[in-house]
Amino acid sequence: MDEQEELKPETEQVEEDEKLTTEALHEMIVNKDIQGLRETFLTVQDADIAEAADELETTDLIYIFRSVPSSSTASFFDYLNQDAKENLIAALTDKELVKIINEQAADDVTDFVGEMPANLARRVLLAAKKDMREDINRLLNYKEGTAGSIMTTEYLEFIDTMKVDEAIEAIREKGKGAETIYTIFVRDRKRDFVGTVDLDNLIFASKTQRLSEIMNKDVVSCSTLTDQEEVAKMFRRYDLSAMAVLNEDHKLAGIITVDDAVDVMTAESQEDLARLTNMEPSTKSYMDMSAWENAKKCIPWLIALLVLGTFTTMILNRLESQAIFTTMAILTAFVPTLMDTGGNAGGQTTGLMIRGLAVDDFGPKDWAKILLKEFRSALIVGAMVGAFAFLWITIEQYTGIVNMGDISGTGDITNPLNFDGATIWNGRVWTAEFTEHALIFSGLVALTMFCSIVAAKLIGTLLPIGAAAIKKDPALLSQPLLTTVMDAATLVIYFVIACAFFPAYA
Amino acid sequence: MDEQEELKPETEQVEEDEKLTTEALHEMIVNKDIQGLRETFLTVQDADIAEAADELETTDLIYIFRSVPSSSTASFFDYLNQDAKENLIAALTDKELVKIINEQAADDVTDFVGEMPANLARRVLLAAKKDMREDINRLLNYKEGTAGSIMTTEYLEFIDTMKVDEAIEAIREKGKGAETIYTIFVRDRKRDFVGTVDLDNLIFASKTQRLSEIMNKDVVSCSTLTDQEEVAKMFRRYDLSAMAVLNEDHKLAGIITVDDAVDVMTAESQEDLARLTNMEPSTKSYMDMSAWENAKKCIPWLIALLVLGTFTTMILNRLESQAIFTTMAILTAFVPTLMDTGGNAGGQTTGLMIRGLAVDDFGPKDWAKILLKEFRSALIVGAMVGAFAFLWITIEQYTGIVNMGDISGTGDITNPLNFDGATIWNGRVWTAEFTEHALIFSGLVALTMFCSIVAAKLIGTLLPIGAAAIKKDPALLSQPLLTTVMDAATLVIYFVIACAFFPAYA
């Protein structure tokens, strides 16, 4: 009964957003409420405490680590941001560091040590016990982004001749330090990796069976050099909870668990999102980034796009001197719309490609099939949007949303334009010439849009697929290149069609 | 030794991409190679067989289900695409259906039944055993996108007074049908949910302890109505492997396991990507979509953007009639560059907001802090990009990349433009007037860019945060609205500054 009363507020906590606040935590520290702090670490999720602690001073954090037993603060420490970790490591005594570091998993320590100034990294390595220090040093040698760099070396590996009851006993003894006990990795006497046993298989098996009899042999594994994105795809595809990472000799070098794979998936999709919005991806969370760090991720891409945009400026500048653009000022008014539509249509396709490649729905080898599908789809989209544009632009002209200016061909476009649609509608003689001109003009914009959409979707297919084919991140350059190419292409298409439709003004 | 030989090709398979091909599978079926088929199901991952089977005819699929024992094909069936499932369900006999359906998990069946024509759904429900049918019907009642709709009802729930050895025995007995045995859910005698016990805790506990003594009480849970995106965030935040889903009476209604949460994360990040590229997200994979379905996801957004773009057309059309635009044709040449830069700068910020909100880095309540940070960052970005633009546009003018046209103010802009920079450089008298004019013009574009970047970053912050505050998908309208607002705003800023900088032409 009591338990139930105690529990309700806790499970509902997440929904009602009654999270631990920084103020509450700070108050306990100021009041030296050690009991309250320890209680907090027993009842509140470590991730939530770490969030509340995010804005605490280092002195407050030190107080926490000095008052709460290190067994309770291990996972809390892991959740802290990099700056907080560095400040703590600089401020704590050697003895305190030894306690904290050795409660961590070697792979987590590797993650933050890798980004630390050398003097702090040295402190951490000195504090780590011999086994852990060796693990960290080994893990630090794997290139970032490989399976080796995200794997953990704390797993259970048993020989295939072991009996089920021996294995369960061994798990009881050695399991506490392992990252997972739900998957047991099995080697033969030559130390080659030969399979895995899930804990449930152990539980369901009879006690005298050997691991070799009950293990899964068709297991999915990767090498230490496998790209971490590839690893995440395998986790998603095969619904794995842990995966073996093998070295070149087919021996177990480490394991990757599903929570690490989830982190990679999140990071990769965040990276794709960043690329699609023309930003340098960041490994820091937004809240941990300063305004200056944030700006540094934005500026290079904006400048690159500005330089690439020079082609558009140049072409538009040249076209403006062409007779047809000087006589028909209305042409210019549709340039942004046409460019936007081309860019948007291509962006949709680029997005589809990046998503499909990210979840392994298809690969570069399927390019011909995909190009054909996108071409078909582009014809439909181009025809429908073009038809709508024809209608809409005709309406725009008749209602005076856009003013066609002087269509007499004298080049005098400075006469006052009508801001009021009614004047055109009623006051202007609605001649057959006007109607013909308006419809031809709508046709010009609609046809340009059709061509531009089809071109954009084809380029939007080829850029990311091409990047993937040469093993580059499909999101890296696709979007900016697409915009640049399409802006320029749309202008040229527009000009050519305009000259064909209105030869009198060309 | 033998095992080792057998294994090597399998574990390396994924890397060398030696996957089972559709042809290989089809050949076994044509040759009625039942032994080969059964062997394939024992040695190849179900996800890989399903991929190879993706393009098989229904008759081939039927042959597979008739030749391979239903225990081997259960998970293979789940991996098949919706169309294949529907075709199979229509074609198989009642007896065969009973076998296949009852090997599935109720939540998986619910997923595909929910999207099926009524007559096929009825066949499935008839084939399902009573318990499963009840589960499916219950799950079908939860609104799509809620925790209830993705939870499974196959879990182990024990009473808190149970002893550890009893629990292990109960797991051995009942665990086979459960989605996970790694987390045991604990209720009290009032059937209220009171905590969880991880299998490793059971293994490490002494046999006579009661579950109430060893269970985790501060567990994270959600309600059947919790948004699935919220559920995925909790899995990521707390590194969970399974989570309890409670009904309004605080009783266990089902559980969600990490693989379902991974599916939600993938779907949500795919949806964000789709929204950012102005597409309707699809629940189907790209390869399963027809060209027409694909086009249907693209067209509405392109048309909506086209209509929204009318404002830009209207403003540009009006501005072109202003004296300054008719005299200084060069102004128009920079319109796309300015609009693109504004749109890109805002898009970066929108992307940051969508990502931060997606991973719960911040929430709408932090809006003031975020707005301040983005404002600071916008000042830096605006100043740097503006400074670069000043330099770059000066270069463009001196090298003749853009031609300034006639700056005498007579309005005669039809005189031939120089395509060759050298002509300008050498042939033209490089007067003090030209220099002054060029520098003022660069200043105009640079200042417009600065204002436009700052405005874009502020709007790019407020749109997604505002959407999240009123519980709407921040990615849904942010990007298109941003583009539209910024295109129009940039034009107006440009015009106002141009009139101030070049009063002689205004």
JSON list of N, CA and C in Angstrom, two decimals, chain A residues 342 345-346 375 378 448-462 482 485-486 489-490 493:
[
{"chain": "A", "resi": 342, "resn": "GLY", "atom": "N", "xyz": [11.52, 25.32, -58.59]},
{"chain": "A", "resi": 342, "resn": "GLY", "atom": "CA", "xyz": [12.56, 24.39, -59.03]},
{"chain": "A", "resi": 342, "resn": "GLY", "atom": "C", "xyz": [13.34, 23.86, -57.84]},
{"chain": "A", "resi": 345, "resn": "ALA", "atom": "N", "xyz": [11.14, 21.50, -55.66]},
{"chain": "A", "resi": 345, "resn": "ALA", "atom": "CA", "xyz": [10.89, 20.20, -56.29]},
{"chain": "A", "resi": 345, "resn": "ALA", "atom": "C", "xyz": [12.14, 19.32, -56.21]},
{"chain": "A", "resi": 346, "resn": "GLY", "atom": "N", "xyz": [13.29, 19.93, -56.47]},
{"chain": "A", "resi": 346, "resn": "GLY", "atom": "CA", "xyz": [14.54, 19.17, -56.37]},
{"chain": "A", "resi": 346, "resn": "GLY", "atom": "C", "xyz": [14.84, 18.78, -54.94]},
{"chain": "A", "resi": 375, "resn": "PHE", "atom": "N", "xyz": [11.76, 10.08, -62.63]},
{"chain": "A", "resi": 375, "resn": "PHE", "atom": "CA", "xyz": [11.43, 10.72, -63.90]},
{"chain": "A", "resi": 375, "resn": "PHE", "atom": "C", "xyz": [9.92, 10.67, -64.13]},
{"chain": "A", "resi": 378, "resn": "ALA", "atom": "N", "xyz": [8.32, 12.90, -61.75]},
{"chain": "A", "resi": 378, "resn": "ALA", "atom": "CA", "xyz": [8.57, 14.29, -62.13]},
{"chain": "A", "resi": 378, "resn": "ALA", "atom": "C", "xyz": [7.62, 14.74, -63.23]},
{"chain": "A", "resi": 448, "resn": "THR", "atom": "N", "xyz": [7.86, 26.68, -68.30]},
{"chain": "A", "resi": 448, "resn": "THR", "atom": "CA", "xyz": [9.15, 26.80, -67.62]},
{"chain": "A", "resi": 448, "resn": "THR", "atom": "C", "xyz": [9.14, 25.97, -66.33]},
{"chain": "A", "resi": 449, "resn": "MET", "atom": "N", "xyz": [8.02, 26.09, -65.61]},
{"chain": "A", "resi": 449, "resn": "MET", "atom": "CA", "xyz": [7.90, 25.37, -64.36]},
{"chain": "A", "resi": 449, "resn": "MET", "atom": "C", "xyz": [7.98, 23.86, -64.60]},
{"chain": "A", "resi": 450, "resn": "PHE", "atom": "N", "xyz": [7.29, 23.39, -65.63]},
{"chain": "A", "resi": 450, "resn": "PHE", "atom": "CA", "xyz": [7.32, 21.97, -65.95]},
{"chain": "A", "resi": 450, "resn": "PHE", "atom": "C", "xyz": [8.76, 21.51, -66.21]},
{"chain": "A", "resi": 451, "resn": "CYS", "atom": "N", "xyz": [9.44, 22.23, -67.09]},
{"chain": "A", "resi": 451, "resn": "CYS", "atom": "CA", "xyz": [10.81, 21.83, -67.44]},
{"chain": "A", "resi": 451, "resn": "CYS", "atom": "C", "xyz": [11.71, 21.89, -66.21]},
{"chain": "A", "resi": 452, "resn": "SER", "atom": "N", "xyz": [11.53, 22.94, -65.43]},
{"chain": "A", "resi": 452, "resn": "SER", "atom": "CA", "xyz": [12.39, 23.16, -64.28]},
{"chain": "A", "resi": 452, "resn": "SER", "atom": "C", "xyz": [12.16, 22.06, -63.23]},
{"chain": "A", "resi": 453, "resn": "ILE", "atom": "N", "xyz": [10.90, 21.66, -63.03]},
{"chain": "A", "resi": 453, "resn": "ILE", "atom": "CA", "xyz": [10.60, 20.60, -62.05]},
{"chain": "A", "resi": 453, "resn": "ILE", "atom": "C", "xyz": [11.23, 19.28, -62.49]},
{"chain": "A", "resi": 454, "resn": "VAL", "atom": "N", "xyz": [11.07, 18.96, -63.78]},
{"chain": "A", "resi": 454, "resn": "VAL", "atom": "CA", "xyz": [11.62, 17.69, -64.26]},
{"chain": "A", "resi": 454, "resn": "VAL", "atom": "C", "xyz": [13.15, 17.69, -64.11]},
{"chain": "A", "resi": 455, "resn": "ALA", "atom": "N", "xyz": [13.78, 18.81, -64.53]},
{"chain": "A", "resi": 455, "resn": "ALA", "atom": "CA", "xyz": [15.24, 18.90, -64.42]},
{"chain": "A", "resi": 455, "resn": "ALA", "atom": "C", "xyz": [15.67, 18.80, -62.96]},
{"chain": "A", "resi": 456, "resn": "ALA", "atom": "N", "xyz": [14.94, 19.51, -62.08]},
{"chain": "A", "resi": 456, "resn": "ALA", "atom": "CA", "xyz": [15.31, 19.55, -60.67]},
{"chain": "A", "resi": 456, "resn": "ALA", "atom": "C", "xyz": [15.22, 18.16, -60.05]},
{"chain": "A", "resi": 457, "resn": "LYS", "atom": "N", "xyz": [14.19, 17.40, -60.41]},
{"chain": "A", "resi": 457, "resn": "LYS", "atom": "CA", "xyz": [14.02, 16.08, -59.80]},
{"chain": "A", "resi": 457, "resn": "LYS", "atom": "C", "xyz": [15.09, 15.11, -60.30]},
{"chain": "A", "resi": 458, "resn": "LEU", "atom": "N", "xyz": [15.49, 15.27, -61.56]},
{"chain": "A", "resi": 458, "resn": "LEU", "atom": "CA", "xyz": [16.55, 14.39, -62.06]},
{"chain": "A", "resi": 458, "resn": "LEU", "atom": "C", "xyz": [17.88, 14.73, -61.39]},
{"chain": "A", "resi": 459, "resn": "ILE", "atom": "N", "xyz": [18.20, 16.02, -61.31]},
{"chain": "A", "resi": 459, "resn": "ILE", "atom": "CA", "xyz": [19.45, 16.42, -60.65]},
{"chain": "A", "resi": 459, "resn": "ILE", "atom": "C", "xyz": [19.39, 16.06, -59.16]},
{"chain": "A", "resi": 460, "resn": "GLY", "atom": "N", "xyz": [18.21, 16.25, -58.56]},
{"chain": "A", "resi": 460, "resn": "GLY", "atom": "CA", "xyz": [18.02, 15.93, -57.14]},
{"chain": "A", "resi": 460, "resn": "GLY", "atom": "C", "xyz": [18.16, 14.44, -56.85]},
{"chain": "A", "resi": 461, "resn": "THR", "atom": "N", "xyz": [17.97, 13.60, -57.87]},
{"chain": "A", "resi": 461, "resn": "THR", "atom": "CA", "xyz": [18.20, 12.16, -57.71]},
{"chain": "A", "resi": 461, "resn": "THR", "atom": "C", "xyz": [19.69, 11.85, -57.82]},
{"chain": "A", "resi": 462, "resn": "LEU", "atom": "N", "xyz": [20.30, 12.43, -58.87]},
{"chain": "A", "resi": 462, "resn": "LEU", "atom": "CA", "xyz": [21.68, 12.03, -59.20]},
{"chain": "A", "resi": 462, "resn": "LEU", "atom": "C", "xyz": [22.71, 12.54, -58.20]},
{"chain": "A", "resi": 482, "resn": "LEU", "atom": "N", "xyz": [22.40, 21.62, -55.66]},
{"chain": "A", "resi": 482, "resn": "LEU", "atom": "CA", "xyz": [21.12, 21.58, -56.35]},
{"chain": "A", "resi": 482, "resn": "LEU", "atom": "C", "xyz": [20.56, 22.99, -56.52]},
{"chain": "A", "resi": 485, "resn": "VAL", "atom": "N", "xyz": [22.70, 25.00, -59.13]},
{"chain": "A", "resi": 485, "resn": "VAL", "atom": "CA", "xyz": [22.50, 24.53, -60.50]},
{"chain": "A", "resi": 485, "resn": "VAL", "atom": "C", "xyz": [21.10, 24.87, -60.98]},
{"chain": "A", "resi": 486, "resn": "MET", "atom": "N", "xyz": [20.10, 24.64, -60.10]},
{"chain": "A", "resi": 486, "resn": "MET", "atom": "CA", "xyz": [18.71, 24.85, -60.53]},
{"chain": "A", "resi": 486, "resn": "MET", "atom": "C", "xyz": [18.38, 26.32, -60.74]},
{"chain": "A", "resi": 489, "resn": "ALA", "atom": "N", "xyz": [19.87, 27.09, -64.08]},
{"chain": "A", "resi": 489, "resn": "ALA", "atom": "CA", "xyz": [19.18, 26.34, -65.15]},
{"chain": "A", "resi": 489, "resn": "ALA", "atom": "C", "xyz": [17.79, 26.93, -65.39]},
{"chain": "A", "resi": 490, "resn": "THR", "atom": "N", "xyz": [17.08, 27.25, -64.31]},
{"chain": "A", "resi": 490, "resn": "THR", "atom": "CA", "xyz": [15.73, 27.77, -64.45]},
{"chain": "A", "resi": 490, "resn": "THR", "atom": "C", "xyz": [15.75, 29.08, -65.24]},
{"chain": "A", "resi": 493, "resn": "ILE", "atom": "N", "xyz": [16.29, 28.27, -68.95]},
{"chain": "A", "resi": 493, "resn": "ILE", "atom": "CA", "xyz": [15.07, 27.68, -69.52]},
{"chain": "A", "resi": 493, "resn": "ILE", "atom": "C", "xyz": [14.01, 28.77, -69.77]}
]
